[in-house]
């Protein structure tokens, strides 16, 4: 007897395979500081290019208080993967006064940016600890964006409420 898939009298309907053409998906674009604390986050559709969110993310960074004087608005350097590589956006980032360190498309891996980008990957993983952000259940994007902002706030609160590692180890 033939397996069911090869039989001519198979009862399986001859409908086209289910595809994900009409599935709503979304991407979380995140910018963090060097320690992994989220500074700004945006939400876009899953079919949008990553590079289109580079400038809005840089402009969404709030003022960060540090040394005396005027608070800083933008970072010195931006690290990014190949999804953010485009000459037009490199020029726009330089015009904002930020140095882009973005991996080039078509080059070999091993540029050394992976060590610094692991901080961002870890922050993204922390964001996806929240089940409502890992799988999108909401139809309205403003509700999902509110949960995304709340998740970033919880990550900041958890990071800033724990004592520094050097103090925790010395006690």
GROMACS .gro file of N, CA and C in nm, residues 99-155:
model
  171
   99UNK      N    1   2.866   5.961   1.475
   99UNK     CA    2   2.951   5.878   1.390
   99UNK      C    3   2.887   5.741   1.369
  100UNK      N    4   2.855   5.703   1.244
  100UNK     CA    5   2.794   5.571   1.223
  100UNK      C    6   2.899   5.461   1.212
  101UNK      N    7   2.887   5.360   1.294
  101UNK     CA    8   2.967   5.238   1.283
  101UNK      C    9   2.872   5.126   1.245
  102UNK      N   10   2.843   5.117   1.116
  102UNK     CA   11   2.745   5.022   1.066
  102UNK      C   12   2.814   4.925   0.972
  103UNK      N   13   2.789   4.798   0.990
  103UNK     CA   14   2.850   4.696   0.905
  103UNK      C   15   2.803   4.714   0.761
  104UNK      N   16   2.894   4.698   0.668
  104UNK     CA   17   2.862   4.713   0.525
  104UNK      C   18   2.801   4.585   0.471
  105UNK      N   19   2.707   4.602   0.380
  105UNK     CA   20   2.650   4.485   0.312
  105UNK      C   21   2.752   4.428   0.215
  106UNK      N   22   2.750   4.299   0.199
  106UNK     CA   23   2.838   4.234   0.104
  106UNK      C   24   2.980   4.212   0.153
  107UNK      N   25   3.009   4.251   0.276
  107UNK     CA   26   3.143   4.226   0.331
  107UNK      C   27   3.138   4.103   0.419
  108UNK      N   28   3.254   4.051   0.448
  108UNK     CA   29   3.262   3.932   0.533
  108UNK      C   30   3.222   3.965   0.675
  109UNK      N   31   3.171   3.865   0.745
  109UNK     CA   32   3.139   3.882   0.885
  109UNK      C   33   3.269   3.885   0.963
  110UNK      N   34   3.262   3.932   1.085
  110UNK     CA   35   3.382   3.938   1.167
  110UNK      C   36   3.441   4.077   1.171
  111UNK      N   37   3.355   4.180   1.157
  111UNK     CA   38   3.405   4.317   1.160
  111UNK      C   39   3.438   4.362   1.301
  112UNK      N   40   3.398   4.284   1.403
  112UNK     CA   41   3.426   4.320   1.540
  112UNK      C   42   3.313   4.397   1.606
  113UNK      N   43   3.207   4.432   1.532
  113UNK     CA   44   3.096   4.505   1.591
  113UNK      C   45   3.005   4.415   1.674
  114UNK      N   46   3.018   4.286   1.657
  114UNK     CA   47   2.930   4.194   1.729
  114UNK      C   48   2.949   4.201   1.879
  115UNK      N   49   3.070   4.231   1.926
  115UNK     CA   50   3.093   4.239   2.070
  115UNK      C   51   3.015   4.354   2.131
  116UNK      N   52   3.011   4.468   2.062
  116UNK     CA   53   2.936   4.581   2.116
  116UNK      C   54   2.786   4.565   2.091
  117UNK      N   55   2.749   4.501   1.980
  117UNK     CA   56   2.607   4.485   1.950
  117UNK      C   57   2.540   4.381   2.038
  118UNK      N   58   2.619   4.300   2.107
  118UNK     CA   59   2.558   4.200   2.196
  118UNK      C   60   2.483   4.267   2.309
  119UNK      N   61   2.521   4.390   2.346
  119UNK     CA   62   2.447   4.465   2.448
  119UNK      C   63   2.305   4.491   2.400
  120UNK      N   64   2.291   4.530   2.275
  120UNK     CA   65   2.159   4.555   2.218
  120UNK      C   66   2.079   4.427   2.205
  121UNK      N   67   2.144   4.319   2.166
  121UNK     CA   68   2.075   4.191   2.156
  121UNK      C   69   2.024   4.145   2.293
  122UNK      N   70   2.103   4.170   2.396
  122UNK     CA   71   2.061   4.134   2.531
  122UNK      C   72   1.942   4.219   2.575
  123UNK      N   73   1.943   4.349   2.542
  123UNK     CA   74   1.830   4.435   2.576
  123UNK      C   75   1.705   4.393   2.500
  124UNK      N   76   1.721   4.353   2.375
  124UNK     CA   77   1.607   4.305   2.298
  124UNK      C   78   1.553   4.175   2.357
  125UNK      N   79   1.642   4.088   2.405
  125UNK     CA   80   1.598   3.964   2.469
  125UNK      C   81   1.524   3.994   2.599
  126UNK      N   82   1.572   4.094   2.676
  126UNK     CA   83   1.502   4.133   2.798
  126UNK      C   84   1.363   4.186   2.766
  127UNK      N   85   1.352   4.257   2.655
  127UNK     CA   86   1.222   4.310   2.613
  127UNK      C   87   1.126   4.198   2.576
  128UNK      N   88   1.179   4.092   2.518
  128UNK     CA   89   1.094   3.980   2.478
  128UNK      C   90   1.071   3.880   2.590
  129UNK      N   91   1.119   3.909   2.711
  129UNK     CA   92   1.078   3.830   2.826
  129UNK      C   93   0.930   3.850   2.852
  130UNK      N   94   0.880   3.968   2.817
  130UNK     CA   95   0.739   3.998   2.838
  130UNK      C   96   0.659   3.931   2.727
  131UNK      N   97   0.568   3.845   2.768
  131UNK     CA   98   0.496   3.762   2.672
  131UNK      C   99   0.412   3.844   2.576
  132UNK      N  100   0.357   3.955   2.622
  132UNK     CA  101   0.274   4.038   2.535
  132UNK      C  102   0.356   4.103   2.424
  133UNK      N  103   0.486   4.112   2.441
  133UNK     CA  104   0.572   4.171   2.338
  133UNK      C  105   0.633   4.065   2.248
  134UNK      N  106   0.648   3.945   2.299
  134UNK     CA  107   0.707   3.838   2.219
  134UNK      C  108   0.613   3.795   2.107
  135UNK      N  109   0.487   3.779   2.138
  135UNK     CA  110   0.385   3.746   2.039
  135UNK      C  111   0.282   3.857   2.042
  136UNK      N  112   0.258   3.917   1.930
  136UNK     CA  113   0.167   4.031   1.926
  136UNK      C  114   0.022   3.980   1.923
  137UNK      N  115  -0.052   4.014   2.027
  137UNK     CA  116  -0.192   3.975   2.036
  137UNK      C  117  -0.284   4.090   2.000
  138UNK      N  118  -0.238   4.212   2.014
  138UNK     CA  119  -0.322   4.329   1.994
  138UNK      C  120  -0.336   4.360   1.846
  139UNK      N  121  -0.454   4.399   1.807
  139UNK     CA  122  -0.476   4.442   1.670
  139UNK      C  123  -0.434   4.587   1.653
  140UNK      N  124  -0.469   4.669   1.752
  140UNK     CA  125  -0.434   4.811   1.743
  140UNK      C  126  -0.288   4.831   1.779
  141UNK      N  127  -0.218   4.906   1.695
  141UNK     CA  128  -0.075   4.924   1.718
  141UNK      C  129  -0.046   5.021   1.832
  142UNK      N  130  -0.138   5.112   1.865
  142UNK     CA  131  -0.112   5.203   1.976
  142UNK      C  132  -0.111   5.129   2.110
  143UNK      N  133  -0.191   5.025   2.122
  143UNK     CA  134  -0.190   4.945   2.245
  143UNK      C  135  -0.060   4.866   2.255
  144UNK      N  136  -0.016   4.808   2.143
  144UNK     CA  137   0.109   4.732   2.144
  144UNK      C  138   0.227   4.825   2.171
  145UNK      N  139   0.222   4.946   2.116
  145UNK     CA  140   0.331   5.041   2.141
  145UNK      C  141   0.332   5.085   2.288
  146UNK      N  142   0.214   5.094   2.350
  146UNK     CA  143   0.208   5.126   2.493
  146UNK      C  144   0.272   5.014   2.576
  147UNK      N  145   0.243   4.888   2.542
  147UNK     CA  146   0.307   4.776   2.611
  147UNK      C  147   0.458   4.777   2.587
  148UNK      N  148   0.500   4.816   2.469
  148UNK     CA  149   0.642   4.824   2.437
  148UNK      C  150   0.712   4.930   2.523
  149UNK      N  151   0.649   5.045   2.536
  149UNK     CA  152   0.705   5.151   2.620
  149UNK      C  153   0.706   5.109   2.766
  150UNK      N  154   0.602   5.042   2.810
  150UNK     CA  155   0.596   4.993   2.948
  150UNK      C  156   0.705   4.889   2.974
  151UNK      N  157   0.729   4.802   2.877
  151UNK     CA  158   0.836   4.704   2.891
  151UNK      C  159   0.973   4.771   2.902
  152UNK      N  160   0.996   4.875   2.823
  152UNK     CA  161   1.124   4.948   2.833
  152UNK      C  162   1.137   5.016   2.968
  153UNK      N  163   1.026   5.072   3.020
  153UNK     CA  164   1.030   5.136   3.151
  153UNK      C  165   1.061   5.034   3.261
  154UNK      N  166   1.003   4.914   3.250
  154UNK     CA  167   1.032   4.810   3.350
  154UNK      C  168   1.176   4.765   3.344
  155UNK      N  169   1.231   4.755   3.224
  155UNK     CA  170   1.373   4.718   3.210
  155UNK      C  171   1.461   4.824   3.274
   0.00000   0.00000   0.00000
